[in-house]
PDB file of C-alpha atoms in Angstrom:
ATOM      1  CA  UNK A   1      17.435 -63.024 211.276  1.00 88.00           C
ATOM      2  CA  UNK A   2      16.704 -59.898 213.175  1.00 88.00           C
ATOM      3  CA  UNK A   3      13.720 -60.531 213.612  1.00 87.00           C
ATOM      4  CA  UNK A   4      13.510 -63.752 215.005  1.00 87.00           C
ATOM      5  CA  UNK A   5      16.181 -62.484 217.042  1.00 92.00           C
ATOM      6  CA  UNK A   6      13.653 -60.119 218.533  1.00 90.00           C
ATOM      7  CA  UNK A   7      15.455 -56.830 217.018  1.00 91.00           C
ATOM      8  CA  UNK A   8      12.684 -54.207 215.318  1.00 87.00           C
ATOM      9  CA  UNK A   9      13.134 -54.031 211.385  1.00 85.00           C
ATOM     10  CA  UNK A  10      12.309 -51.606 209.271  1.00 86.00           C
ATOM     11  CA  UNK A  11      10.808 -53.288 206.419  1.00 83.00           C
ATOM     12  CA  UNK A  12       9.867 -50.335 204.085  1.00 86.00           C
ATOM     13  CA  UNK A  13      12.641 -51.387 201.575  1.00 91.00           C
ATOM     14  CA  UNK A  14      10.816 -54.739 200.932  1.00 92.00           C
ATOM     15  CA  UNK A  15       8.331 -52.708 199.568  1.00 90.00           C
ATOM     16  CA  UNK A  16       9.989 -51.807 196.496  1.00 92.00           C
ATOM     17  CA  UNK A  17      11.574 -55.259 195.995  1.00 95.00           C
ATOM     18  CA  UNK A  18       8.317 -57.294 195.912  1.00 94.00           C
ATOM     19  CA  UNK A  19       7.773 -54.997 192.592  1.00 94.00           C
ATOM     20  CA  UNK A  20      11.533 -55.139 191.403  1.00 95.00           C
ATOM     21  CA  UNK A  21      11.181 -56.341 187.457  1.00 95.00           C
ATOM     22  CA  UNK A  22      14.079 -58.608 188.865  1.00 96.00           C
ATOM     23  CA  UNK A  23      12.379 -62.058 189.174  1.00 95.00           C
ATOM     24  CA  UNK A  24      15.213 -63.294 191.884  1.00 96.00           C
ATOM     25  CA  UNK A  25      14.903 -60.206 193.869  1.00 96.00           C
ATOM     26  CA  UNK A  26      11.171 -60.077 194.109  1.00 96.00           C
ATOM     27  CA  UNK A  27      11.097 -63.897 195.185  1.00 96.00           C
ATOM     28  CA  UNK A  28      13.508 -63.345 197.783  1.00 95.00           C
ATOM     29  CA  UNK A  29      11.258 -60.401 199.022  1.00 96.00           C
ATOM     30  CA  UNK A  30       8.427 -62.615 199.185  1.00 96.00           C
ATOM     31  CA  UNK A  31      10.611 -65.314 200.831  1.00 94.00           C
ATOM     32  CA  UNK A  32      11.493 -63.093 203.517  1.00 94.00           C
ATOM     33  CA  UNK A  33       8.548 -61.541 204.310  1.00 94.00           C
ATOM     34  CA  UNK A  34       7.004 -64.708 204.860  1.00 94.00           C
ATOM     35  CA  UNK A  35       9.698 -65.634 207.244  1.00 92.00           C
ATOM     36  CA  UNK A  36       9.135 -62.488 208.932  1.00 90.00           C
ATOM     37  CA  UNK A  37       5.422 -63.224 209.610  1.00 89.00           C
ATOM     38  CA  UNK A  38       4.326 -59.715 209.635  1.00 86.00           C
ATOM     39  CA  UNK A  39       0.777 -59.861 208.251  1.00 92.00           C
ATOM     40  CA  UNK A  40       0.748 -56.299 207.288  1.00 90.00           C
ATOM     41  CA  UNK A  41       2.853 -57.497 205.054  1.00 92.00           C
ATOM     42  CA  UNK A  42      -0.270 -59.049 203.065  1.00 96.00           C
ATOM     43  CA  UNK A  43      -1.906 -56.109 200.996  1.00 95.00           C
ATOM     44  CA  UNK A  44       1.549 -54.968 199.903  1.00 93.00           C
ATOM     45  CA  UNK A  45       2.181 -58.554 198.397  1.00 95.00           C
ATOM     46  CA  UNK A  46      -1.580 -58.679 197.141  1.00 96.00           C
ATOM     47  CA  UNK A  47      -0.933 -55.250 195.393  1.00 94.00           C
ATOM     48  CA  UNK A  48       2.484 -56.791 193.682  1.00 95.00           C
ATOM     49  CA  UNK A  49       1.001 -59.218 191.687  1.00 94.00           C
ATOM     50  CA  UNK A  50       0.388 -59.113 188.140  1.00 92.00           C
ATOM     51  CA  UNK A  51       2.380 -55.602 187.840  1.00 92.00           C
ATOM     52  CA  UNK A  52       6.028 -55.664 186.288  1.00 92.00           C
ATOM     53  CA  UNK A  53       8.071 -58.062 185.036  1.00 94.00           C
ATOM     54  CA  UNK A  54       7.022 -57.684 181.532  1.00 91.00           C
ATOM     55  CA  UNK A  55      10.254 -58.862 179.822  1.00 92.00           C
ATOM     56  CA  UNK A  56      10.083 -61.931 182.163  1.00 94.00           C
ATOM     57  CA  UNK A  57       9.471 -65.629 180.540  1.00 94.00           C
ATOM     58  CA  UNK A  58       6.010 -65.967 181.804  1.00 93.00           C
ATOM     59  CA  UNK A  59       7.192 -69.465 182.961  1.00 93.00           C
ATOM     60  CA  UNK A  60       9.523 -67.531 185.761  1.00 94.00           C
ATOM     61  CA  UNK A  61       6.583 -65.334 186.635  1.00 95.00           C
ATOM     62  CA  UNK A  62       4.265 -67.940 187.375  1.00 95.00           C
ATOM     63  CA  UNK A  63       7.006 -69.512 189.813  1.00 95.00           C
ATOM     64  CA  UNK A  64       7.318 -66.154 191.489  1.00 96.00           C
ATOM     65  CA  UNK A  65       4.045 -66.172 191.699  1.00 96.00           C
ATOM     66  CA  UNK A  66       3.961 -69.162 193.807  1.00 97.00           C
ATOM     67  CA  UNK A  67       6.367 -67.835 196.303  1.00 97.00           C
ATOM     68  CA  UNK A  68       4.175 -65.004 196.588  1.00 97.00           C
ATOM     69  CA  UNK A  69       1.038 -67.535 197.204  1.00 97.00           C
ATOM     70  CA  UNK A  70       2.884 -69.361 200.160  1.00 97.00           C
ATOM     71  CA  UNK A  71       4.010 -66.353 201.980  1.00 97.00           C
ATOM     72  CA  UNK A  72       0.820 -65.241 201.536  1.00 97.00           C
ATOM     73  CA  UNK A  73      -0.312 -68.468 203.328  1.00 97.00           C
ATOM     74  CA  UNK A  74       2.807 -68.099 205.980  1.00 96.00           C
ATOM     75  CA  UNK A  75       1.223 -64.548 206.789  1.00 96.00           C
ATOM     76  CA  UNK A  76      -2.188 -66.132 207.383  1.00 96.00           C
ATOM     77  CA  UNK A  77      -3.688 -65.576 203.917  1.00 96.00           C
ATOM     78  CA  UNK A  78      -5.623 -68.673 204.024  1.00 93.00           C
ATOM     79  CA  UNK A  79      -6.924 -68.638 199.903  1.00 94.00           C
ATOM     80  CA  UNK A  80      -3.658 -68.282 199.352  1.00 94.00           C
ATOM     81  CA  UNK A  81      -3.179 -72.104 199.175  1.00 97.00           C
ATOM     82  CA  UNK A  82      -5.401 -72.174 196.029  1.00 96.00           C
ATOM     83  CA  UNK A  83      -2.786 -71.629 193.154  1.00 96.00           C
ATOM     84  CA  UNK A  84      -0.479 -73.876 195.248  1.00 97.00           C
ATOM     85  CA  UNK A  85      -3.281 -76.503 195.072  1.00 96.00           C
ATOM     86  CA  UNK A  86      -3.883 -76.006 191.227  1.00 96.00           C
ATOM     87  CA  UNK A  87      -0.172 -75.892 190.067  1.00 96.00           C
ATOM     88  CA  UNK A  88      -0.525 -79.536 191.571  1.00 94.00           C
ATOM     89  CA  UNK A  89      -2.290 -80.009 188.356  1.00 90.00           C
ATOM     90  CA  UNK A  90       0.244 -78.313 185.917  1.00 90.00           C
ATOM     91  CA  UNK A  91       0.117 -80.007 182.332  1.00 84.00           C
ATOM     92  CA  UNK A  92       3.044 -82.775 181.944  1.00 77.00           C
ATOM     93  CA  UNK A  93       5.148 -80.549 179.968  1.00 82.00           C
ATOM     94  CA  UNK A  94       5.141 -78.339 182.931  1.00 88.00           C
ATOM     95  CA  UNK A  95       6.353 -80.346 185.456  1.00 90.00           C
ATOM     96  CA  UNK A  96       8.535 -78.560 187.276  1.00 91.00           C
ATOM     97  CA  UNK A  97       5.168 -76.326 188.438  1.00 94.00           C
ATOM     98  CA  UNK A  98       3.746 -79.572 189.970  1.00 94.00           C
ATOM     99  CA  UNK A  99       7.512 -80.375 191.916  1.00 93.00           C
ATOM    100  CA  UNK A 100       7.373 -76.769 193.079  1.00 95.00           C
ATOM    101  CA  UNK A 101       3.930 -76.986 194.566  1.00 97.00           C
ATOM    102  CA  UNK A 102       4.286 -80.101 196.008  1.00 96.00           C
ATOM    103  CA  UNK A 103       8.142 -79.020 197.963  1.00 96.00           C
ATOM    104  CA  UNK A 104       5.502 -75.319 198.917  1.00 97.00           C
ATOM    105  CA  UNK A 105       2.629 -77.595 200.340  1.00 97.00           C
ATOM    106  CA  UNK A 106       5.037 -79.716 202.274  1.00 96.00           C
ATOM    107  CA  UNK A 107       6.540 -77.009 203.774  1.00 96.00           C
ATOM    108  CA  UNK A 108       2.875 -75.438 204.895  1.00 96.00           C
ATOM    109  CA  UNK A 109       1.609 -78.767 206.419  1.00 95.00           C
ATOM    110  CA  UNK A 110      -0.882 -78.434 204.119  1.00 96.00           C
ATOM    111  CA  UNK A 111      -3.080 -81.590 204.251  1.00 95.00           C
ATOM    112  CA  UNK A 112      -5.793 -80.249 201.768  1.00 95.00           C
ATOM    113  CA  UNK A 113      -3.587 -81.381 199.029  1.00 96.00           C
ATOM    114  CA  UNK A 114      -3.349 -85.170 200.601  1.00 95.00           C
ATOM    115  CA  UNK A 115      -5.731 -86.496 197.712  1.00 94.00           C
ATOM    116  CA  UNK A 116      -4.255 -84.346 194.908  1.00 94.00           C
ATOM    117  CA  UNK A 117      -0.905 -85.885 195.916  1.00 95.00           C
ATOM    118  CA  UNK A 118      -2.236 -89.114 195.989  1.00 94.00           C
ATOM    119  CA  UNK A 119      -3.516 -89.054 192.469  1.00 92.00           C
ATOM    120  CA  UNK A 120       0.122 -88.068 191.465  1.00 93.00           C
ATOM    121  CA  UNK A 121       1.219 -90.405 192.471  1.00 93.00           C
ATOM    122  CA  UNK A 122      -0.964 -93.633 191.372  1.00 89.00           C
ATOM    123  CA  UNK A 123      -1.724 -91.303 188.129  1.00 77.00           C
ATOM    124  CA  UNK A 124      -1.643 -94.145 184.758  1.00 71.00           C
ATOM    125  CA  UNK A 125      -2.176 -93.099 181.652  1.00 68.00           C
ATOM    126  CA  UNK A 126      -2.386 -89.270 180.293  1.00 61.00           C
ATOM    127  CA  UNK A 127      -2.469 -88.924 183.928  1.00 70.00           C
ATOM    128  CA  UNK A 128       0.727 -90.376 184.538  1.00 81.00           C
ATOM    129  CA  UNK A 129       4.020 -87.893 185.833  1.00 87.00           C
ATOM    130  CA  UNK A 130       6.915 -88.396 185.230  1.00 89.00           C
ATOM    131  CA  UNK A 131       8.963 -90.654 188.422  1.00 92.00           C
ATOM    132  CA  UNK A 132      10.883 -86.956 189.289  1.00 92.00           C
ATOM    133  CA  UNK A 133       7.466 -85.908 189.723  1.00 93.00           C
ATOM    134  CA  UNK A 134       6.147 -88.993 191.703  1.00 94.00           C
ATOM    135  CA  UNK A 135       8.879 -89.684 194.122  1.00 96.00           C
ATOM    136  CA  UNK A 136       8.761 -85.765 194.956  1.00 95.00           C
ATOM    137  CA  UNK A 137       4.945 -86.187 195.159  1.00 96.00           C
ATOM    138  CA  UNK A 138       5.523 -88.971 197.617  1.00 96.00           C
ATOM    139  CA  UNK A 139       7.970 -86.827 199.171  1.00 96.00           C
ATOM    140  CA  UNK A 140       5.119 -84.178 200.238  1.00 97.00           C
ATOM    141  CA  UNK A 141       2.663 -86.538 201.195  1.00 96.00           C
ATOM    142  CA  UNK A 142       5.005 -88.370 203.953  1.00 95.00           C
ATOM    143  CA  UNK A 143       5.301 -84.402 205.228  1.00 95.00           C
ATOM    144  CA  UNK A 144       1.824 -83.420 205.452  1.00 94.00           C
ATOM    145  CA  UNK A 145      -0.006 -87.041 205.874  1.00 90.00           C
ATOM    146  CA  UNK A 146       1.173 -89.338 208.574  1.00 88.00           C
ATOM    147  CA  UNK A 147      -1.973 -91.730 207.891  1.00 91.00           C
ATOM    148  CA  UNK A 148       0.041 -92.425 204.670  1.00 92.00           C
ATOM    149  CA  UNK A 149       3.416 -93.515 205.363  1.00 93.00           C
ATOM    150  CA  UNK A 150       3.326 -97.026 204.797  1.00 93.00           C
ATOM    151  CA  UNK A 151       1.833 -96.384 201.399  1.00 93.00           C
ATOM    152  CA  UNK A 152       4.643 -93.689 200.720  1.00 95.00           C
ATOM    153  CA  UNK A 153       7.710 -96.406 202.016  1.00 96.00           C
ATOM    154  CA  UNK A 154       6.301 -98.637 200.045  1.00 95.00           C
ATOM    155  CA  UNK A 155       6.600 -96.837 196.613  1.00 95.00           C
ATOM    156  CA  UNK A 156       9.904 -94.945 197.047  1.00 96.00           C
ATOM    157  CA  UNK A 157      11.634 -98.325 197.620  1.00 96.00           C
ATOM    158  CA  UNK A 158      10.950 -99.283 194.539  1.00 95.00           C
ATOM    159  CA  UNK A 159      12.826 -96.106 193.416  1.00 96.00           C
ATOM    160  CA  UNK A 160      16.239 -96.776 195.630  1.00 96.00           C
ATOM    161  CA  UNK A 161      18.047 -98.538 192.963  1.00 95.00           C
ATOM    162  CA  UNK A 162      16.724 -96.134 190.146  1.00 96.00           C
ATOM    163  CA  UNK A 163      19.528 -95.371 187.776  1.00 96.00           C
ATOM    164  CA  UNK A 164      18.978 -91.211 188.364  1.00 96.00           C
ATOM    165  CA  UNK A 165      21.034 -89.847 191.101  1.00 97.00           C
ATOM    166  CA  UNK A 166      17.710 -87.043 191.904  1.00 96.00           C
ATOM    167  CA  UNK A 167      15.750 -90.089 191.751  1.00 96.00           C
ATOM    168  CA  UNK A 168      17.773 -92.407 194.492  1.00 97.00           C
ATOM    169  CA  UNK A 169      18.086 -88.989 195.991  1.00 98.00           C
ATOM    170  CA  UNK A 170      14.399 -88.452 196.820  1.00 97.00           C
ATOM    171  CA  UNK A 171      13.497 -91.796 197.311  1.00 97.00           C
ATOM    172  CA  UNK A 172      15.945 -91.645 200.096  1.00 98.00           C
ATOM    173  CA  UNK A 173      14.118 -88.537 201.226  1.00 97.00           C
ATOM    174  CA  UNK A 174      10.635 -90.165 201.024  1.00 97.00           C
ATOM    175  CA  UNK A 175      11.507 -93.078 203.184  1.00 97.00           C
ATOM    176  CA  UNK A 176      13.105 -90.587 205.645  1.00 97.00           C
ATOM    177  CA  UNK A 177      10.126 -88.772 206.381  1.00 96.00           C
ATOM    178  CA  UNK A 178       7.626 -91.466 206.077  1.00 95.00           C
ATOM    179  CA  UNK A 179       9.634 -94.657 207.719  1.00 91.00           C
ATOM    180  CA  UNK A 180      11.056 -93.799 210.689  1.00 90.00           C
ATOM    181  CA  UNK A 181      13.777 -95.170 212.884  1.00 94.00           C
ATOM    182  CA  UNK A 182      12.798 -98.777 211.255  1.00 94.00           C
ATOM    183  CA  UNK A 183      14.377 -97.909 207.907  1.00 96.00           C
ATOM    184  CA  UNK A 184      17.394 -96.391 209.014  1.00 96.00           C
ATOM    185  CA  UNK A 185      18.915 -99.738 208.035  1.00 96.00           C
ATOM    186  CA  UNK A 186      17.640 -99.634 204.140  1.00 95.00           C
ATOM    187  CA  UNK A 187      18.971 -95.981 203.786  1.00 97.00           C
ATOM    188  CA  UNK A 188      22.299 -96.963 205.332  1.00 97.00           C
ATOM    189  CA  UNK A 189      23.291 -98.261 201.827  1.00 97.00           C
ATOM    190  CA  UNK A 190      22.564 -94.346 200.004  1.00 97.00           C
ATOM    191  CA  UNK A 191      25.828 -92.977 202.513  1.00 97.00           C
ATOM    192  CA  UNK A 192      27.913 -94.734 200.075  1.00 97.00           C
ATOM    193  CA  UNK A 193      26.195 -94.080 196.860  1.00 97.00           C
ATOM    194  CA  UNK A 194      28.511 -92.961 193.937  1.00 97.00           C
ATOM    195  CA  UNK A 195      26.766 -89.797 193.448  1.00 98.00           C
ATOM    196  CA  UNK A 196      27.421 -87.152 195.992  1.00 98.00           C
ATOM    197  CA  UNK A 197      24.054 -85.742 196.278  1.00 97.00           C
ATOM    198  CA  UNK A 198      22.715 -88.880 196.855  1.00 98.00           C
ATOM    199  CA  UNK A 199      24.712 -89.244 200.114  1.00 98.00           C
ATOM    200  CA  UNK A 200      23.753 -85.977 201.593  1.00 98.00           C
ATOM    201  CA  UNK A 201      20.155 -86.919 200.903  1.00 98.00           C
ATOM    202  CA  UNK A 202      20.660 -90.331 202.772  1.00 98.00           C
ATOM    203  CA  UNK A 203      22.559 -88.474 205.295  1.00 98.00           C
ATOM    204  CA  UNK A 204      19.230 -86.221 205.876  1.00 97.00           C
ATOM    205  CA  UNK A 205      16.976 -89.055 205.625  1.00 97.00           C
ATOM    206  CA  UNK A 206      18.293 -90.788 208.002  1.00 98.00           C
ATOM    207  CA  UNK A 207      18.382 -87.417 210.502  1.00 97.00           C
ATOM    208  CA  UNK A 208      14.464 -87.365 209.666  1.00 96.00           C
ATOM    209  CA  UNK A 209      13.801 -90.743 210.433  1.00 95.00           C
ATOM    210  CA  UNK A 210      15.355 -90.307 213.708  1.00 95.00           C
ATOM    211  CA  UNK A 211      14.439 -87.276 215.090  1.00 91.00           C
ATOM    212  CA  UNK A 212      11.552 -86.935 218.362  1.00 83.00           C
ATOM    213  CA  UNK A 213       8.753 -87.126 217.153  1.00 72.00           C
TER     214      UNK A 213
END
């Protein structure tokens, strides 16, 4: 906050939490030096990785991992993308690898993963994911691919009515980014949903839909 406020920072004492065997404090050091956009920042994450957490699940380190990768994108690191791109392709019983990279390349705009989401999506098969997966797959691709919107409304409608509240939820989310002011009428409904996080994700939707843009 200081920073964007324009205030200098000293931020020496990051330096010791992006190796903290503490897998909550060293994300949240990666987290905000991404924020803080400080490419000097880079080596010092670069050097982190792969050292401590030794008692950690390796399941937890890998998702640190990936917050390191996308403030190492945030700070200009351009290969950084690349384990983003691959968790993508996490196994089935890993899914919650493949939801994290898709909400990380959403956030970085990044359209290099546009046909890797796609394939999510329509996967069939052993390549099939579960819906969770999908509908946040869909989710990412209305953020980083405009060209795709129609296809992306098109899909999460089909998920509105879905009996799981982070389901509805998302699906809600999906049309928001993708549909515009024009579906503000078929998210309506989600603002009286029986699930509370299902309204708040309406709610946002429909702030996404119609916002400039």
């Amino acid at each position: 906050t200081l920073t964007r406020l324009g205030r200098r920072v000293d931020p020496s004492p990051l330096a010791a939490m992006v190796r903290s065997d503490d897998p909550e404090i060293r994300s949240n050091a990666y987290l905000i030096l991404g924020d803080m956009g400080n490419r000097s920042a880079v080596p010092m994450i670069r050097d982190s990785l792969g050292k401590g957490m030794k008692q950690v699940n390796p399941a937890r380190v890998r998702i640190v991992e990936l917050q390191a990768a996308e403030a190492l994108v945030r700070l200009g690191a351009a290969d950084g993308i690349e384990p983003i791109r691959a968790a993508l392709y996490s196994p089935g019983e890993q899914s919650e690898f493949t939801a994290l990279a898709a909400q990380q390349v959403a956030r970085l705009k990044d359209e290099g993963s546009r046909p890797s989401l796609m394939r999510l999506i329509d996967g069939t098969g052993i390549s099939a994911r579960p819906t969770e997966v999908r509908i946040g797959c869909a989710t990412a691709l209305a953020q980083v691919s405009s060209q795709d919107s129609q296809t992306v409304v098109k899909f999460a409608r089909t998920l509105l009515g879905d009996r799981e509240p982070a389901v509805r939820a998302e699906a809600a989310l999906a049309i928001g980014y993708a549909g515009g002011v024009a579906v503000v009428p078929e998210l309506e409904p989600g603002l009286f949903d029986k699930d509370p996080a299902v309204q708040l994700a309406a709610a946002k939707a429909i702030l996404v839909a119609t916002r400039p843009r």
